[in-house]
Backbone as numpy.savetxt, mean C-alpha at the origin, in Angstrom:
# Nx Ny Nz CAx CAy CAz Cx Cy Cz
-9.75 5.84 -13.66 -8.67 5.04 -13.32 -9.87 3.99 -13.04
-9.28 2.88 -12.81 -10.61 1.59 -12.89 -9.85 0.75 -11.65
-10.53 0.27 -11.06 -10.25 -0.12 -9.48 -11.03 -1.59 -9.24
-10.33 -2.96 -9.44 -10.64 -3.98 -8.42 -10.20 -4.45 -7.08
-11.25 -4.74 -6.31 -10.49 -5.77 -5.34 -11.21 -7.36 -5.11
-10.09 -8.27 -5.37 -10.59 -9.76 -4.96 -10.60 -9.99 -4.23
-11.09 -10.57 -2.90 -10.70 -11.51 -1.76 -11.32 -13.08 -2.16
-9.63 -13.15 -1.80 -9.59 -15.54 -2.16 -9.24 -15.79 -0.86
-10.31 -15.57 -0.10 -10.34 -16.50 1.35 -9.53 -17.76 1.52
-9.81 -18.82 0.35 -9.40 -19.95 0.42 -7.65 -20.07 0.64
-7.19 -18.55 0.05 -5.76 -18.75 -0.20 -5.07 -17.60 0.81
-6.14 -16.92 1.03 -5.91 -15.63 2.62 -5.05 -14.83 1.80
-5.72 -13.95 0.65 -5.29 -13.09 -0.15 -6.67 -12.45 -0.62
-5.23 -10.73 -0.77 -6.59 -9.61 -1.06 -6.04 -9.18 -2.55
-6.40 -9.15 -3.98 -5.72 -8.85 -4.95 -6.75 -7.60 -5.47
-5.38 -6.56 -5.78 -6.10 -4.93 -6.17 -5.61 -4.83 -7.46
-6.12 -4.94 -8.25 -5.97 -4.46 -9.19 -6.48 -2.70 -10.20
-5.71 -2.43 -10.80 -6.09 -1.23 -10.92 -5.21 -0.62 -11.79
-6.24 0.16 -13.46 -5.21 0.88 -14.68 -5.99 2.21 -14.69
-4.17 2.58 -14.68 -4.05 4.52 -14.80 -3.91 4.83 -16.20
-4.14 5.87 -16.69 -3.93 6.07 -17.81 -2.53 6.93 -17.95
-1.96 6.78 -17.11 -0.48 7.70 -17.11 0.03 6.17 -17.33
1.97 6.75 -17.39 2.60 6.19 -17.67 3.36 5.66 -16.31
4.13 4.30 -16.49 4.69 3.05 -15.63 5.40 4.10 -14.98
6.34 5.09 -15.15 7.09 6.11 -14.57 6.24 7.15 -13.62
4.95 7.30 -14.20 4.35 8.17 -13.04 4.05 7.35 -11.80
3.43 5.99 -12.86 2.45 5.19 -11.08 3.87 4.81 -10.27
5.13 4.97 -10.47 5.46 4.24 -9.48 6.49 5.35 -8.55
6.05 6.52 -9.76 6.50 7.49 -8.46 6.05 8.25 -7.21
4.27 6.75 -7.39 3.18 7.17 -6.85 4.08 6.53 -5.08
4.80 5.19 -5.66 5.24 4.96 -4.33 6.72 5.29 -4.14
7.83 5.38 -5.28 9.35 5.87 -4.72 9.52 7.30 -4.12
8.31 7.74 -4.30 8.82 9.32 -3.68 7.69 9.50 -2.48
8.13 9.73 -1.46 7.40 9.44 -0.23 6.85 10.98 0.08
6.61 12.04 -0.63 5.92 12.73 -0.89 4.26 12.64 -1.60
5.09 12.09 -2.38 4.09 11.43 -2.68 3.01 10.33 -2.60
3.56 9.70 -1.92 2.96 7.93 -1.41 2.01 8.70 -0.13
2.64 9.96 0.58 1.93 9.98 1.96 0.98 11.31 1.55
0.35 11.36 0.35 -0.89 12.38 -0.34 -1.90 11.10 -0.38
-1.38 9.74 -0.65 -2.92 8.48 -0.96 -2.84 7.51 0.17
-1.43 7.75 0.73 -1.91 6.36 0.98 -2.34 6.52 2.67
-3.70 5.99 3.21 -4.12 6.26 3.73 -5.77 6.72 3.50
-6.33 6.00 4.29 -8.05 6.46 3.71 -7.58 8.41 3.88
-8.84 8.74 2.94 -8.87 10.33 2.75 -9.40 10.95 4.42
-9.99 10.50 5.34 -9.64 11.25 6.81 -9.02 10.79 7.36
-7.76 9.87 7.02 -6.46 9.11 7.66 -5.37 9.67 7.09
-5.01 11.06 6.99 -3.69 11.41 6.17 -2.41 10.70 6.71
-1.54 10.07 5.63 -0.43 9.63 5.87 1.02 10.91 6.32
2.05 10.45 6.72 3.03 10.79 7.24 3.86 9.47 7.05
5.33 10.60 6.40 6.29 9.13 5.97 7.47 9.60 6.91
7.90 9.02 8.13 9.10 9.31 8.37 10.35 8.87 8.20
10.26 7.34 7.28 11.69 7.20 6.75 11.46 6.44 5.81
11.70 6.52 4.68 11.52 5.52 3.03 13.14 5.15 1.93
12.80 4.25 2.34 14.03 3.10 1.66 13.59 2.04 0.97
12.52 2.70 -0.68 12.76 1.23 -1.01 13.50 1.09 -1.72
14.15 0.29 -1.25 15.68 -0.88 -1.84 15.65 -2.19 -0.70
16.06 -2.67 -1.48 15.92 -3.94 -1.22 17.00 -4.09 0.47
16.15 -5.19 1.12 16.64 -4.56 2.97 16.38 -3.60 3.47
15.66 -2.39 2.76 15.44 -1.40 3.61 13.95 -0.99 3.88
13.59 0.19 4.77 12.23 0.28 5.65 11.48 1.63 5.13
10.45 1.58 5.46 9.60 3.04 4.85 8.30 2.42 6.18
8.55 3.57 6.81 7.96 3.91 8.09 7.09 5.02 7.83
5.91 5.26 8.24 4.85 5.94 8.07 3.84 5.54 8.96
3.09 6.83 9.58 2.06 6.90 10.26 0.45 7.42 9.54
-0.69 7.34 9.99 -1.64 7.59 9.38 -2.41 8.38 10.91
-2.76 9.35 10.41 -3.19 10.42 11.80 -5.04 9.97 11.96
-5.45 9.91 12.98 -7.12 9.85 12.99 -7.51 11.12 12.99
-8.98 11.24 12.77 -9.54 13.03 12.82 -9.63 13.39 14.25
-9.36 12.39 15.77 -9.17 12.82 16.30 -7.58 13.01 16.91
-7.03 12.55 15.92 -4.99 13.04 16.38 -4.04 11.96 16.55
-4.93 10.52 16.60 -4.72 9.36 16.64 -3.40 8.82 15.81
-2.13 8.54 16.37 -1.14 7.71 15.13 -1.82 6.56 14.74
-1.40 5.87 13.98 -1.31 4.74 13.74 -0.23 4.47 12.67
0.69 3.78 13.23 1.76 3.51 12.76 2.06 1.74 11.96
2.72 2.27 10.63 2.72 0.94 10.19 4.48 1.02 9.21
4.79 -0.58 9.14 6.26 -0.42 8.51 6.10 -1.19 7.22
7.01 -1.16 6.57 7.18 -1.89 5.10 9.15 -2.12 5.70
9.03 -3.74 5.62 10.56 -4.23 5.42 10.64 -4.66 3.70
11.32 -3.87 3.00 11.29 -4.10 1.31 12.58 -5.47 1.48
11.60 -6.41 1.02 12.28 -7.66 0.15 12.52 -7.07 -1.20
11.92 -6.99 -2.48 13.05 -6.45 -3.69 12.09 -5.51 -4.48
13.04 -5.11 -5.35 12.83 -4.16 -5.44 13.00 -4.17 -7.07
12.53 -3.77 -8.07 12.52 -3.77 -10.02 11.88 -2.30 -9.98
12.31 -1.11 -10.28 12.07 -0.25 -10.88 12.06 -0.27 -12.17
11.23 0.05 -12.60 9.83 0.40 -12.33 8.35 -0.43 -12.27
8.93 -2.21 -12.54 8.12 -3.04 -12.74 7.40 -3.81 -11.39
8.11 -3.35 -10.31 7.44 -4.00 -9.41 8.32 -3.83 -7.73
8.02 -4.07 -6.86 8.39 -4.43 -5.83 7.79 -5.18 -4.01
8.43 -6.06 -3.32 7.71 -6.50 -2.45 8.19 -6.11 -1.37
6.84 -6.43 -0.18 7.25 -6.18 1.47 6.36 -6.38 2.15
6.50 -6.78 3.01 6.46 -7.37 3.83 5.79 -6.33 5.43
4.15 -5.63 5.26 3.53 -4.45 6.10 3.15 -4.75 6.91
3.38 -4.03 8.39 2.86 -4.65 9.39 2.36 -3.42 10.20
1.75 -3.77 11.24 1.14 -2.35 12.33 2.24 -2.28 12.91
2.71 -1.34 13.47 3.96 -0.64 14.53 3.67 0.01 15.49
4.72 -0.05 16.67 4.67 1.07 17.71 5.30 2.81 17.32
5.63 3.44 17.50 6.18 4.64 17.21 7.41 4.31 16.37
8.25 3.57 17.63 9.68 3.64 17.19 9.40 2.29 15.88
8.65 2.05 15.39 9.02 0.82 14.12 8.71 -0.45 14.80
8.61 -0.98 15.57 8.59 -2.38 16.34 6.91 -2.86 15.83
7.11 -4.40 15.70 5.73 -4.97 15.22 5.11 -4.80 16.33
3.76 -4.35 16.21 2.59 -4.07 17.23 1.58 -5.38 17.34
1.75 -6.17 18.23 1.72 -7.19 19.47 0.49 -7.40 19.03
0.23 -8.75 18.35 -1.24 -9.55 18.14 -1.93 -9.03 16.54
-1.04 -8.33 16.10 -1.66 -7.44 14.65 -0.74 -8.18 13.47
-1.35 -8.67 12.28 -0.97 -9.65 11.06 -0.09 -8.85 10.45
1.05 -9.50 9.78 1.92 -9.23 8.77 1.21 -9.34 7.11
1.24 -8.24 6.97 1.13 -8.45 5.30 1.92 -8.63 4.19
2.35 -9.38 3.28 3.62 -9.79 2.67 2.61 -9.34 1.40
3.40 -7.83 0.60 2.59 -7.65 -0.51 3.32 -7.72 -1.39
2.84 -7.72 -2.67 3.95 -8.03 -4.39 3.44 -7.01 -5.29
3.94 -6.32 -5.36 3.76 -5.06 -6.42 3.85 -5.40 -7.76
3.04 -5.57 -9.19 3.65 -5.38 -10.22 2.93 -4.22 -10.77
3.43 -3.96 -11.74 3.41 -2.44 -12.86 3.51 -3.03 -14.02
3.00 -2.67 -15.21 2.61 -3.50 -16.65 2.42 -1.98 -17.56
3.11 -1.33 -18.38 2.72 -0.80 -19.02 1.68 -1.77 -20.24
0.53 -0.23 -20.46 -0.56 -1.19 -20.96 -0.46 -0.24 -22.32
-0.86 -0.55 -23.48 -1.55 1.05 -24.53 -2.02 2.10 -24.17
-2.89 1.75 -22.81 -3.54 3.41 -22.81 -2.54 3.36 -21.28
-2.04 3.05 -20.62 -0.74 3.80 -19.20 -0.27 2.84 -18.85
-1.07 2.06 -17.51 -0.64 1.44 -16.58 -1.56 0.61 -15.89
-0.92 -0.80 -15.90 -1.58 -2.47 -14.93 -0.78 -2.47 -13.99
-1.77 -1.91 -12.88 -0.95 -2.06 -11.28 -1.90 -3.61 -10.57
-1.04 -4.69 -10.27 -1.77 -5.62 -9.37 -0.80 -5.69 -8.28
-1.29 -5.93 -7.29 -0.91 -5.79 -5.62 -1.47 -7.01 -4.77
-1.32 -7.92 -4.96 -1.36 -9.32 -4.54 -0.90 -9.18 -2.83
-2.01 -8.66 -2.04 -1.68 -9.27 -0.07 -1.56 -10.61 0.17
-0.91 -11.64 0.59 -0.80 -12.40 1.12 -0.93 -12.20 2.30
-1.90 -13.25 3.68 -1.53 -13.21 4.79 -1.56 -14.70 5.16
-0.35 -15.00 6.45 -0.31 -16.18 7.10 -1.80 -17.29 7.23
-2.75 -16.52 7.45 -3.39 -17.19 7.43 -4.78 -16.36 7.21
-6.03 -17.27 7.02 -7.27 -17.13 7.09 -7.84 -15.49 8.21
-7.50 -16.29 9.39 -7.79 -15.12 10.04 -7.32 -14.23 10.24
-5.60 -14.08 10.59 -5.38 -12.59 9.74 -6.05 -11.85 8.93
-5.97 -12.36 7.54 -6.83 -11.95 6.53 -8.47 -10.91 7.33
-8.87 -11.76 7.95 -10.52 -11.55 8.62 -10.28 -10.30 9.14
-8.93 -10.56 10.17 -9.03 -9.26 11.29 -8.55 -8.24 10.68
-8.26 -8.22 9.48 -7.81 -6.79 8.98 -9.07 -6.08 8.42
-9.60 -7.15 7.18 -10.66 -7.08 6.93 -12.03 -6.67 8.00
-12.12 -6.95 9.08 -12.99 -6.26 10.05 -12.49 -5.03 10.50
-10.92 -4.94 10.53 -10.94 -3.75 10.27 -11.16 -2.28 9.69
-11.73 -2.49 8.35 -11.77 -1.77 7.55 -11.05 -1.64 6.35
-10.18 -2.68 6.42 -9.10 -2.63 5.68 -9.52 -2.92 3.74
-10.38 -2.81 3.32 -10.94 -2.98 2.27 -11.52 -1.69 1.88
-12.38 -1.05 2.67 -12.95 0.47 2.33 -11.92 1.54 2.73
-11.03 0.77 3.54 -9.71 1.83 3.67 -8.83 2.32 2.16
-8.78 0.74 1.95 -8.03 0.63 0.49 -8.74 1.05 -0.50
-9.78 1.03 -0.75 -10.48 1.94 -2.11 -10.49 2.88 -2.03
-10.53 3.61 -0.60 -10.44 5.33 -0.05 -9.28 5.59 -0.53
-8.07 4.82 -0.37 -6.99 5.30 -0.64 -6.34 5.40 -2.03
-6.16 4.35 -2.20 -6.24 4.37 -3.97 -7.11 5.19 -4.97
-8.26 5.76 -4.29 -9.26 6.90 -5.28 -8.58 7.56 -4.83
-7.75 8.33 -4.20 -6.88 9.59 -3.92 -5.20 9.68 -4.94
-4.90 8.70 -5.88 -4.13 8.49 -6.52 -4.27 9.20 -7.55
-5.20 8.92 -8.38 -5.34 9.77 -9.47 -5.44 11.48 -9.56
-5.78 12.34 -8.30 -5.37 13.78 -8.51 -3.73 13.73 -8.14
-3.40 12.60 -7.40 -1.89 13.17 -7.34 -1.35 12.91 -9.15
-1.13 11.47 -9.45 -0.81 11.33 -11.18 -0.90 12.98 -11.94
-2.61 12.94 -11.59 -2.50 14.25 -12.54 -1.85 15.78 -12.36
-1.24 15.92 -11.43 -0.97 16.47 -10.82 1.18 17.22 -11.78
1.30 15.63 -12.33 2.83 16.16 -13.31 4.22 15.78 -12.76
C-alpha cells in the first residue's frame, strides 16, 4: 500500500490517497463490513468498536475508540450518499456515548472515492472542514498521525482474504 496525505490549509481540506494491490470490492469491504472496519479504524493503540453500522444513505455508523487507559472516544458518521463500490460520503463527528455530537468539536465532511486500476485499487478521501480553525483543531489532536497509523493497518486486513 502507498499512502499520501495532502493538507490544503487554504481550502481547509485533508486529502488522503492510497493505492492497494487488491480489487475494489475487497477495499470497499474494509468500510462496508463493520468487523473489518473496527480492525483498522483508529490508531493501533486506540482500537475501534463499531456499535451501529448502516452504510446506506441516511444511515448511521457509530463507533468508539478505546485508549490504552480504557477511555472511550465516540464518533458517528451520518451517511449522505453510497455508490457501492465506488464511493460514499459521510459527515463524521466526535460524539458522546449515545451518539450525540460532542460540543465544541468539528464535523468533518468526508468524500471517499474508489477506482479500479490495472494493479488494484486507488482510494481518495477528501476530508473538508467548515473552517481552517476546525481543521487545525483536529491536526493539533494528532489527526494526521492517527490517520496514517490507522490506514497502515488496512493491508493486514486485506491480506486475510
